[in-house]
CSV table of C-alpha atoms and ligand atoms in Angstrom, one decimal:
chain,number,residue,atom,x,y,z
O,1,UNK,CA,-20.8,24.7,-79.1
O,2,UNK,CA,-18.2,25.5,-76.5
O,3,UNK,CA,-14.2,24.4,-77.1
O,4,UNK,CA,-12.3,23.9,-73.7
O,5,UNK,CA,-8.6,23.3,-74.3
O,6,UNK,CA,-7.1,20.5,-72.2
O,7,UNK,CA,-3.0,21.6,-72.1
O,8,UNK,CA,-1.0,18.5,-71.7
O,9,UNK,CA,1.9,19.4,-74.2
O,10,UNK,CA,2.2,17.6,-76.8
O,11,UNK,CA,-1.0,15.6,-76.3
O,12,UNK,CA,-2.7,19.0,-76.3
O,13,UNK,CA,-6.3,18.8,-77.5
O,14,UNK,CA,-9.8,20.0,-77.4
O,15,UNK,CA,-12.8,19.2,-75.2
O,16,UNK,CA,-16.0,20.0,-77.0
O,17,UNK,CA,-19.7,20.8,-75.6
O,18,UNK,CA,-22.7,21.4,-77.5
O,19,UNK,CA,-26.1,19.7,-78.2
O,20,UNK,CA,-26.8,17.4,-81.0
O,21,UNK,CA,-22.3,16.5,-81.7
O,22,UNK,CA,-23.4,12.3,-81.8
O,23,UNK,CA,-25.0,13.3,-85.1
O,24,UNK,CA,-21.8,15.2,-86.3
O,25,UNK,CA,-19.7,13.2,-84.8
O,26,UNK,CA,-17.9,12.2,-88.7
O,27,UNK,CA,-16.9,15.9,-88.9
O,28,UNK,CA,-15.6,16.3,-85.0
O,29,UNK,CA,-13.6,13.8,-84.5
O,30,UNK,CA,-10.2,13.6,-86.0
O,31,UNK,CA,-9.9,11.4,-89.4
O,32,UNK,CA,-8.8,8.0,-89.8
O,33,UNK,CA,-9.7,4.3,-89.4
O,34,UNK,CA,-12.2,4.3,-86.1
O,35,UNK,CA,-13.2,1.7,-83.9
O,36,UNK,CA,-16.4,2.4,-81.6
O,37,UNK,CA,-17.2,0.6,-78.2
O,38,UNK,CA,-20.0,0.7,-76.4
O,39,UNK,CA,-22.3,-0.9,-74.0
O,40,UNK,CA,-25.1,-2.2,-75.2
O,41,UNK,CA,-27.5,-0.2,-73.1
O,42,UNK,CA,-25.7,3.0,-74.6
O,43,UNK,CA,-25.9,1.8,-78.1
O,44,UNK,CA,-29.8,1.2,-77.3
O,45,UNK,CA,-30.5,4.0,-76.6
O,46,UNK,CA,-28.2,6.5,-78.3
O,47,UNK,CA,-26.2,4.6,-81.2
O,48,UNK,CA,-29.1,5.9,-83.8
O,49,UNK,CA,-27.9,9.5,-82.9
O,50,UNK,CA,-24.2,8.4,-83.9
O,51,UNK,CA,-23.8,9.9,-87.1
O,52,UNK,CA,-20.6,7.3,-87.7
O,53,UNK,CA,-21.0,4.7,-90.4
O,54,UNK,CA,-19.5,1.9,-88.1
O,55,UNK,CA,-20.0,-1.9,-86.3
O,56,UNK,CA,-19.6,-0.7,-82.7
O,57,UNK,CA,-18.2,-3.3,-80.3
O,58,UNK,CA,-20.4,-3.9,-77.5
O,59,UNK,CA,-19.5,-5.1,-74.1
O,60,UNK,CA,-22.2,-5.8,-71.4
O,61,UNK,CA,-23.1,-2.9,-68.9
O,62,UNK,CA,-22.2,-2.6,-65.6
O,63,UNK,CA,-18.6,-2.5,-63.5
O,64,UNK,CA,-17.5,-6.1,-64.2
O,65,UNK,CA,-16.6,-5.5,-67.7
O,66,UNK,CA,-13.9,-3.5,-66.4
O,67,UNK,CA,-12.0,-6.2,-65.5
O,68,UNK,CA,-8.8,-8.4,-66.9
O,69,UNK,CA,-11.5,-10.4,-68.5
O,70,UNK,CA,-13.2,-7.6,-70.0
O,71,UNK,CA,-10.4,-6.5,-71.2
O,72,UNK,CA,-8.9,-9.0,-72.6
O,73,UNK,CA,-12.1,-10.0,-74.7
O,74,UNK,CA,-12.2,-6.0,-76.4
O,75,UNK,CA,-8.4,-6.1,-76.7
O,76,UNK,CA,-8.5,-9.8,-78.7
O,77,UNK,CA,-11.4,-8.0,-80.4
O,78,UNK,CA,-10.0,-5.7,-81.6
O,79,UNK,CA,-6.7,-7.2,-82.8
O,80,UNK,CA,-8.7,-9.6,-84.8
O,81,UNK,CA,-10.5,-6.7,-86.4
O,82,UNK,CA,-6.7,-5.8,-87.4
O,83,UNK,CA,-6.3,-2.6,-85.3
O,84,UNK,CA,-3.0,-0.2,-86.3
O,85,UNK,CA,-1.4,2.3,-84.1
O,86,UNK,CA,-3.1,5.2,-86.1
O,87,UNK,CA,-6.6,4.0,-85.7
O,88,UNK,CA,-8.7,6.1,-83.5
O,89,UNK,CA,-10.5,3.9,-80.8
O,90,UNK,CA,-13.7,5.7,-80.0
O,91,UNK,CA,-15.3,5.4,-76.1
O,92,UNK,CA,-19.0,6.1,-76.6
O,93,UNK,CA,-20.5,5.3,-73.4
O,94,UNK,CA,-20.2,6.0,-69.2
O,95,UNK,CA,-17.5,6.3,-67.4
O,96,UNK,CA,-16.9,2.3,-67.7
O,97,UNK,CA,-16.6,2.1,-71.2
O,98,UNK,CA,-14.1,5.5,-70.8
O,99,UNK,CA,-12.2,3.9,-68.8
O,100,UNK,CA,-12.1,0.4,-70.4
O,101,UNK,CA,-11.7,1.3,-73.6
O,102,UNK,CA,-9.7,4.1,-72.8
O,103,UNK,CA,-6.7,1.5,-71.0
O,104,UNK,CA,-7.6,-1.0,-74.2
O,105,UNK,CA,-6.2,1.8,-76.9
O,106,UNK,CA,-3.6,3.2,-74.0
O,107,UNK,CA,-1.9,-0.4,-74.1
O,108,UNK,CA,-2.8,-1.8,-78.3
O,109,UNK,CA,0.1,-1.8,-80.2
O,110,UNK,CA,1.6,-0.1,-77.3
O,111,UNK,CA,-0.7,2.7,-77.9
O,112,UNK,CA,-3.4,3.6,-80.1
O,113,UNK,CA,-5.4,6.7,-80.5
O,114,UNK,CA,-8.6,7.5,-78.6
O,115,UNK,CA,-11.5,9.8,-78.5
O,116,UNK,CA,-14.5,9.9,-75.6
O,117,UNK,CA,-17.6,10.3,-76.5
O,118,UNK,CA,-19.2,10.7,-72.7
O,119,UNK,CA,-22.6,9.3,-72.7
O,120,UNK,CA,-23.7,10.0,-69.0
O,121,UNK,CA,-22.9,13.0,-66.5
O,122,UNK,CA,-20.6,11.7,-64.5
O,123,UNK,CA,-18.4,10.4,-67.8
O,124,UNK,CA,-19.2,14.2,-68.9
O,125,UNK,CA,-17.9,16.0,-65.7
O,126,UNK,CA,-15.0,14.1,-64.7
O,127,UNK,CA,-14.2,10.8,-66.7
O,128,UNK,CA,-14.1,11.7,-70.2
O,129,UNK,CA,-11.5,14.4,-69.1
O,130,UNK,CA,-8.0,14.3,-67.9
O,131,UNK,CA,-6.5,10.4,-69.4
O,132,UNK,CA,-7.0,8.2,-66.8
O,133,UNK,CA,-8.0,4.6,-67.7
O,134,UNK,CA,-8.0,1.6,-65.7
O,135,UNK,CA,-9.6,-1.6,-64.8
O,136,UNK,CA,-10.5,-3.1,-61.2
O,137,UNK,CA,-8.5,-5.9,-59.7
O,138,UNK,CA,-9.5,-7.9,-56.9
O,139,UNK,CA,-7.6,-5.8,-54.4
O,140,UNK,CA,-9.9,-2.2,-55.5
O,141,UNK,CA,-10.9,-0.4,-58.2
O,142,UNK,CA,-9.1,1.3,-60.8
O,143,UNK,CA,-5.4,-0.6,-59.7
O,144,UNK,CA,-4.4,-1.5,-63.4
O,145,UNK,CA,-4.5,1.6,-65.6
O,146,UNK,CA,-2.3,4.5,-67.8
O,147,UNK,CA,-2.3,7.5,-68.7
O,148,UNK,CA,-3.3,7.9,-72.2
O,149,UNK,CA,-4.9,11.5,-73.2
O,150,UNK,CA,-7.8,11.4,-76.1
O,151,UNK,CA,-7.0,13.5,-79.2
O,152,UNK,CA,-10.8,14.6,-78.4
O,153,UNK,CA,-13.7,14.7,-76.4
O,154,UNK,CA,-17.2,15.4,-77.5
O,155,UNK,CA,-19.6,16.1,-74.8
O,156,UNK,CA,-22.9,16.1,-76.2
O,157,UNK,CA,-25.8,16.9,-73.3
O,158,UNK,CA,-28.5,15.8,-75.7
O,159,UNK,CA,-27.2,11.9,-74.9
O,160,UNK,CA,-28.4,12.6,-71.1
O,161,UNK,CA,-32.1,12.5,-72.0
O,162,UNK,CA,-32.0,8.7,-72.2
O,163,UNK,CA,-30.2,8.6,-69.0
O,164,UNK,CA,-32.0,7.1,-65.7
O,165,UNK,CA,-32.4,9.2,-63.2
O,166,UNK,CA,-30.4,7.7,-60.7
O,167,UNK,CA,-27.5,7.6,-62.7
O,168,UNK,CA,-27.7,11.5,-63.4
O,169,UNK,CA,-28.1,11.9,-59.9
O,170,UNK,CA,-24.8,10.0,-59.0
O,171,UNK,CA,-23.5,12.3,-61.6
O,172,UNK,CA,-24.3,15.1,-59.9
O,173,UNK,CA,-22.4,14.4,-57.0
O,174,UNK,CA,-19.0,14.9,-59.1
O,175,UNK,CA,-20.6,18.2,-60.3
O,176,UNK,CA,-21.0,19.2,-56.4
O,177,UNK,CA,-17.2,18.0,-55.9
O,178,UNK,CA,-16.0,21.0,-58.2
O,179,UNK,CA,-17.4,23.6,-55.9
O,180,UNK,CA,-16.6,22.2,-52.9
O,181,UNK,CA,-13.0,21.8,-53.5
O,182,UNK,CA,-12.3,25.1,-55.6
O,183,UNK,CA,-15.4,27.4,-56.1
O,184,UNK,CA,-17.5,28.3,-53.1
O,185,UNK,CA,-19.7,30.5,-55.9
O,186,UNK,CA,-20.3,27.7,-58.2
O,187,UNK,CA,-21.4,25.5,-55.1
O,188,UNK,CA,-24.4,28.4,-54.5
O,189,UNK,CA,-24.8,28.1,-58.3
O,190,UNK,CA,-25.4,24.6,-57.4
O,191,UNK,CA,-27.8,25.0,-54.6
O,192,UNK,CA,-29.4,27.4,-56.9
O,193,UNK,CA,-30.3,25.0,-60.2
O,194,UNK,CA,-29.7,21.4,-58.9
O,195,UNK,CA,-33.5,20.9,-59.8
O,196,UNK,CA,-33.5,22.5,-62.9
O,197,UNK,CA,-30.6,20.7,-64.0
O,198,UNK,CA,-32.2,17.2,-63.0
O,199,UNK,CA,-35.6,18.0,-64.8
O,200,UNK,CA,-33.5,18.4,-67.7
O,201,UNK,CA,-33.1,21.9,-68.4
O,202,UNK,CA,-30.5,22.3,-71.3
O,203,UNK,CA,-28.9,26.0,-70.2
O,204,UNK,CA,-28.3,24.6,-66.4
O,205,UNK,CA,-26.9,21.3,-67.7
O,206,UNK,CA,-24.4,23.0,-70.6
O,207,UNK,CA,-23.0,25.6,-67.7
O,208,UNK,CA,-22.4,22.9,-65.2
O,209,UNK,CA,-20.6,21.0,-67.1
O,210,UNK,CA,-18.8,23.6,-69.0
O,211,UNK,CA,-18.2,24.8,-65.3
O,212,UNK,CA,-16.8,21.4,-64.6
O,213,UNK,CA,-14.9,20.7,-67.5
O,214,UNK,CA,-12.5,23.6,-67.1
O,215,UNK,CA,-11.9,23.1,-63.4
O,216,UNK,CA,-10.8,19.7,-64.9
O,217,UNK,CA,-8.9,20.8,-67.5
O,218,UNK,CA,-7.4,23.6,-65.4
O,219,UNK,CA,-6.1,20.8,-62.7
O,220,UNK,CA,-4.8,18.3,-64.9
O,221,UNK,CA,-2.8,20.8,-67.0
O,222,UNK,CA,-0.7,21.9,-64.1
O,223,UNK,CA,-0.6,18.3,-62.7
O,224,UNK,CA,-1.2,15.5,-65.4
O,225,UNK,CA,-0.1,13.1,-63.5
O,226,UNK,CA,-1.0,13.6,-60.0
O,227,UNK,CA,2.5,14.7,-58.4
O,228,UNK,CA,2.2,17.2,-57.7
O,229,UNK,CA,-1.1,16.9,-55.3
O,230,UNK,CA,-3.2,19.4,-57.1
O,231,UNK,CA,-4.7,16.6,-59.0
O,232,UNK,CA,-5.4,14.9,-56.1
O,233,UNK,CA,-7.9,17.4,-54.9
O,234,UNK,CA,-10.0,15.8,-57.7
O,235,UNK,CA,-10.1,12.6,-55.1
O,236,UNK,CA,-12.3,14.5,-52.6
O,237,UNK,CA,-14.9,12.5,-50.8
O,238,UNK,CA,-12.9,9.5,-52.7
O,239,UNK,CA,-11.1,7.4,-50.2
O,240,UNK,CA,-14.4,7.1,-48.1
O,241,UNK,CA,-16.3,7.1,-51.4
O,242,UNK,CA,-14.6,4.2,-53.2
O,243,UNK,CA,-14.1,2.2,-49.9
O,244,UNK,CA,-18.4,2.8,-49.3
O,245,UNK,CA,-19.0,1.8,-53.0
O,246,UNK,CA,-17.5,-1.6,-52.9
O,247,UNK,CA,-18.9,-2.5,-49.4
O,248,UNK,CA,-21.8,-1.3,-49.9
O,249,UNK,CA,-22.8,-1.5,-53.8
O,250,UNK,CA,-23.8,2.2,-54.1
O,251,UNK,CA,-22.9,3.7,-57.6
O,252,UNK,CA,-19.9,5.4,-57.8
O,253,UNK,CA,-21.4,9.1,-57.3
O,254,UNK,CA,-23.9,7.9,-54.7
O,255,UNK,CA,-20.8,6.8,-52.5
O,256,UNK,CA,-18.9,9.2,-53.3
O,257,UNK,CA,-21.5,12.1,-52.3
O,258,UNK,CA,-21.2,10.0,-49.1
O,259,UNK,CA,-17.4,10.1,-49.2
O,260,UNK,CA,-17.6,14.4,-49.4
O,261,UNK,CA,-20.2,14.5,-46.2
O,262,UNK,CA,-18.2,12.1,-44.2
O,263,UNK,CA,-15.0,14.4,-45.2
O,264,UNK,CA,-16.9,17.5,-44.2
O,265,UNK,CA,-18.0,15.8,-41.0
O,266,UNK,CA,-14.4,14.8,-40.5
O,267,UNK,CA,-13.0,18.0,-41.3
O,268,UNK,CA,-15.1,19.8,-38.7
O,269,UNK,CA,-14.3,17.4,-36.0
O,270,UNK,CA,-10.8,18.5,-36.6
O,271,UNK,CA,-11.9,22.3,-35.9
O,272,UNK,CA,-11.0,22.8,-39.9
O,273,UNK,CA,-14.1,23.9,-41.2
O,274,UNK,CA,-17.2,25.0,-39.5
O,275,UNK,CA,-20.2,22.5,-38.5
O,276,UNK,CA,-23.0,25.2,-40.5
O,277,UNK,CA,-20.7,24.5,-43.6
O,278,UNK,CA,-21.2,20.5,-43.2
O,279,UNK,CA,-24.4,20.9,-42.5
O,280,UNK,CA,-25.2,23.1,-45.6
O,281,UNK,CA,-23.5,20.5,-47.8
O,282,UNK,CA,-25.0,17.4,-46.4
O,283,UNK,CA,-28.3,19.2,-46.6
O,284,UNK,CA,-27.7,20.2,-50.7
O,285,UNK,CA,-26.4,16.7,-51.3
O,286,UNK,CA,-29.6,15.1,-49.7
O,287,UNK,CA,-31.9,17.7,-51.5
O,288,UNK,CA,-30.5,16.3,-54.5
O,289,UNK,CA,-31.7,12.4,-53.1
O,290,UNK,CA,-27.7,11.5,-52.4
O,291,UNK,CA,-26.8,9.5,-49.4
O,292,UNK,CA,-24.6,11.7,-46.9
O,293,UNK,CA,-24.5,8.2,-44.2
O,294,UNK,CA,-22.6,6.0,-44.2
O,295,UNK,CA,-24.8,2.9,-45.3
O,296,UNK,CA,-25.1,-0.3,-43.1
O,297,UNK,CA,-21.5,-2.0,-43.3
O,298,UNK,CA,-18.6,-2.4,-41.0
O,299,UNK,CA,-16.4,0.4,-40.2
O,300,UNK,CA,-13.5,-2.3,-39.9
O,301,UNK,CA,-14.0,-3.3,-43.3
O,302,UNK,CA,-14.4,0.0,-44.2
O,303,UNK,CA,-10.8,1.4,-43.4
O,304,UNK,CA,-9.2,-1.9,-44.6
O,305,UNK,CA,-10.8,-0.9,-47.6
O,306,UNK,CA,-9.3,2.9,-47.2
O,307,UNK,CA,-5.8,1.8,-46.7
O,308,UNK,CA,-6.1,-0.6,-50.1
O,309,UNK,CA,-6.6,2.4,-52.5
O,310,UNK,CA,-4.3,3.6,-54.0
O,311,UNK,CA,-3.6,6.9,-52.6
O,312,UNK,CA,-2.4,5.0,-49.0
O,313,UNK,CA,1.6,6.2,-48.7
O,314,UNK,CA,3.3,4.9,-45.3
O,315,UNK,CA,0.4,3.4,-43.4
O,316,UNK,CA,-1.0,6.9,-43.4
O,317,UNK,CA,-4.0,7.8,-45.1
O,318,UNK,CA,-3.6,11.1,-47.1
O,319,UNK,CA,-7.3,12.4,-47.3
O,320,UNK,CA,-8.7,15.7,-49.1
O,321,UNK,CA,-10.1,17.7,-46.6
O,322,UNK,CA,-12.1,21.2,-46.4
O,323,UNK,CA,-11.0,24.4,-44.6
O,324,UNK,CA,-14.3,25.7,-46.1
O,325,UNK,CA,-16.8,25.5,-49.1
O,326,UNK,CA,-14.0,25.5,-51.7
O,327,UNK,CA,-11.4,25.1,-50.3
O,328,UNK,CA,-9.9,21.8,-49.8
O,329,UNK,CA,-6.7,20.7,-49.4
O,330,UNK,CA,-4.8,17.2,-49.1
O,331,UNK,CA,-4.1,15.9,-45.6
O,332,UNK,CA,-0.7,14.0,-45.1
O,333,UNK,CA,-0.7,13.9,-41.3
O,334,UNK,CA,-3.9,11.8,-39.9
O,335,UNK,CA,-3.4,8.6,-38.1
O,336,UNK,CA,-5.4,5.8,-39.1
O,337,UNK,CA,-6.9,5.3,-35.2
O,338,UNK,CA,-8.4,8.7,-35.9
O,339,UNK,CA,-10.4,7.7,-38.9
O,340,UNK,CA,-11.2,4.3,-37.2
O,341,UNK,CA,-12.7,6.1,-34.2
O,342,UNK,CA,-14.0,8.6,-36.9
O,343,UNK,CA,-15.8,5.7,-39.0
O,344,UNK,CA,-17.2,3.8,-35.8
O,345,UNK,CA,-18.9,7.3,-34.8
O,346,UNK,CA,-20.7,7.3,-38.2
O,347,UNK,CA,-21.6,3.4,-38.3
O,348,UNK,CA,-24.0,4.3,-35.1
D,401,NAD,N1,-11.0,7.9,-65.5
D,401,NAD,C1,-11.5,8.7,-64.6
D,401,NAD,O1,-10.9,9.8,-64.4
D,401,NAD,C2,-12.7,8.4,-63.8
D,401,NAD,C3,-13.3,9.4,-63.0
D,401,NAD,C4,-14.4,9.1,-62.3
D,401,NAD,C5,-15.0,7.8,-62.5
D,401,NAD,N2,-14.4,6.9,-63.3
D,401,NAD,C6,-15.1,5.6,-63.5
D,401,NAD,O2,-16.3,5.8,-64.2
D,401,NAD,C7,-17.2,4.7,-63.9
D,401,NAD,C8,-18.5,5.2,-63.5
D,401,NAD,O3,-19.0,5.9,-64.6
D,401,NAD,P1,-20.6,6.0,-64.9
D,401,NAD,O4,-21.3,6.4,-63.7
D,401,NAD,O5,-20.8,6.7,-66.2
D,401,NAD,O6,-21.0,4.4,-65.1
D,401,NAD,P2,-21.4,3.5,-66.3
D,401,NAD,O7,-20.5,3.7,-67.5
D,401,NAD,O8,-21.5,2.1,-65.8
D,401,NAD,O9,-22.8,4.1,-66.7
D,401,NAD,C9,-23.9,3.9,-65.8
D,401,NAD,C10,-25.1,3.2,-66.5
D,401,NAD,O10,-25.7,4.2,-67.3
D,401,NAD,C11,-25.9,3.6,-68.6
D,401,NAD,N3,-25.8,4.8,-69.5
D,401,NAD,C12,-24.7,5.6,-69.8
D,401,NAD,N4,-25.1,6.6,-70.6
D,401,NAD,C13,-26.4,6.4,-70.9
D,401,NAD,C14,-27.3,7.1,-71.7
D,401,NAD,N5,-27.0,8.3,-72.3
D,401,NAD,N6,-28.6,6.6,-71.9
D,401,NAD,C15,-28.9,5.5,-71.2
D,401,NAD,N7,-28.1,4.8,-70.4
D,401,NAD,C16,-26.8,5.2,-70.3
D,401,NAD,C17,-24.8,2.6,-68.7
D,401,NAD,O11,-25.1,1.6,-69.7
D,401,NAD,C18,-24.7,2.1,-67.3
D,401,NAD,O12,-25.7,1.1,-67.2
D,401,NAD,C19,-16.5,3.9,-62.8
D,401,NAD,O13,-15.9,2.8,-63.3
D,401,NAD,C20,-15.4,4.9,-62.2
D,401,NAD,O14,-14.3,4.2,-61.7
D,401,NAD,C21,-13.3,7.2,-64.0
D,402,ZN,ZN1,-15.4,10.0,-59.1
């Protein structure tokens, strides 16, 4: 197994990736009272391979659980099951579970301790790492949340075989987001084993997300908190992405793969980038049966969307955007008209 540091401080810890950690899962993760959750398609198919003696808490799949409801159902749940501040809350699941249970043990007892346990790739690649939690409000997703780091994370690639397809392959769109915003050779790498890495192959899934995980790690220590904009560079193909996924129902990745050949495309426009080098990525992104279109839906609706998320400072609309394959940057200085025009150009 591979050990990737996270360096947040105090609230230093370890991110570790191996095959077969559910079943060791008593001797990896730190001692103490824990509490699992899951959802109940996870503990299906993977709660026989937790080697934890516990009761998991279940919460239905899917995005709506991540909501003041759903929250407020784990968090009574888990005060009646007489939770302490040094009890370790364990997320075993996607990203929604992460992120759920993640802001339940960031705000119990005004903090409790949590581990991830990512289930599917995108939670492996990206959510699981870094301390973000949050739940959706009406106005977008991911508005109410904290910071709260996990003392560990245990990424076990052996928990993918059970995953459907279409949810690795939304995954893989965060996977494509490293090397496009930092590492033009891990993008070939990309173009390289995309296939061997969907059909499964266990040396092509441990190095991408190995790959992934310290381009994570390596952001969020020198911005934990997103202030310094580094971080933010994580939010490529975001804005678009986030405002396509709740117009349009895509999954997260699936939108957000959109989100990263809309920003190419928009990039180019604006002579940043070359028109070969959005072409190559839109081509890689559809090899891998990702949208790069918009999908049918108003471009209106679209940047009112935009402008809601949370990243909108002054009525402008900071954006990552690409001076090449792996190299992005954020944008402070585009208008919104620009992205209107850019949006109605894509719609037709
Ligand atoms: N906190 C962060 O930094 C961060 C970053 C990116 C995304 N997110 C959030 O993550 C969420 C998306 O994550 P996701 O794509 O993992 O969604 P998800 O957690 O809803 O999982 C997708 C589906 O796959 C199922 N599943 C997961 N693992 C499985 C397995 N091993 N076997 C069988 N089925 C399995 C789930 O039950 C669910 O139906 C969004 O809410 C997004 O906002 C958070
Ligand atoms: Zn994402």
């Amino acid at each position: 197994m591979t050990r990737i540091e996270v360096k947040v401080g105090q609230r230093s810890h370890f991110v570790t990736v191996g095959a077969g950690l559910l079943q060791q899962a008593d001797a990896l993760l730190p001692p103490g009272r824990r509490f699992v959750v899951s959802d109940s398609l996870v503990w299906d198919a993977q709660g026989d391979r937790l080697g934890l003696d516990c009761d998991p808490i279940l919460v239905p799949p899917g995005e709506l659980s991540k909501s003041w409801e759903g929250l407020r159902l784990l968090a009574e749940r888990l005060i009646g099951l007489g939770i302490e501040r040094g009890d370790l809350v364990v997320a075993f699941g996607g990203g929604m579970v992460g992120d759920l249970a993640g802001f339940a043990a960031a705000i119990l007892k005004r903090g409790v301790r949590l581990a991830q346990l990512p289930t599917s790739l995108l939670a492996q690649v990206d959510s699981s790492v870094g301390g973000k939690t949050a739940i959706n409000a009406a106005g977008g997703k991911n508005l109410i949340g904290a910071f709260h780091q996990p003392e560990a994370v245990l990424i076990d690639v052996d928990a993918l075989d059970t995953l459907p397809e279409a949810e690795l392959r939304a995954g893989y769109a965060e996977i494509v987001k490293y090397g496009l915003i930092g590492d033009a050779n891990f993008f070939g790498w990309c173009e390289a084993n995309s296939a061997a890495l969907v059909a499964g192959e266990a040396a092509a899934r441990r190095r991408a997300i190995e790959t992934c995980v310290r381009a994570k790690a390596a952001i969020v220590a020198q911005d934990e908190r997103e202030t310094h904009g580094v971080r933010a560079l994580l939010n490529f193909g975001h804005t678009f992405g986030h405002a396509i996924e709740a117009e349009a129902g895509l999954r997260h990745g699936e939108a957000v793969a959109a989100g990263m050949a809309l920003a190419f495309r928009f990039s180019a426009e604006r002579g940043l980038c070359t028109r070969g080098e959005a072409e190559r990525v839109a081509a890689h992104l559809a090899a891998a049966c990702l949208p790069t279109r918009l999908p049918a839906c108003d471009p209106a609706a679209l940047l009112r969307r935009m402008r809601q998320d949370k990243k909108a400072e002054d009525g402008r609309l900071p954006l990552v955007l690409v001076r090449a394959i792996g190299s992005a940057f954020v944008a402070r200085d585009i208008e919104e008209a620009e992205i209107a025009a850019f949006l109605e150009r894509e719609a037709h």
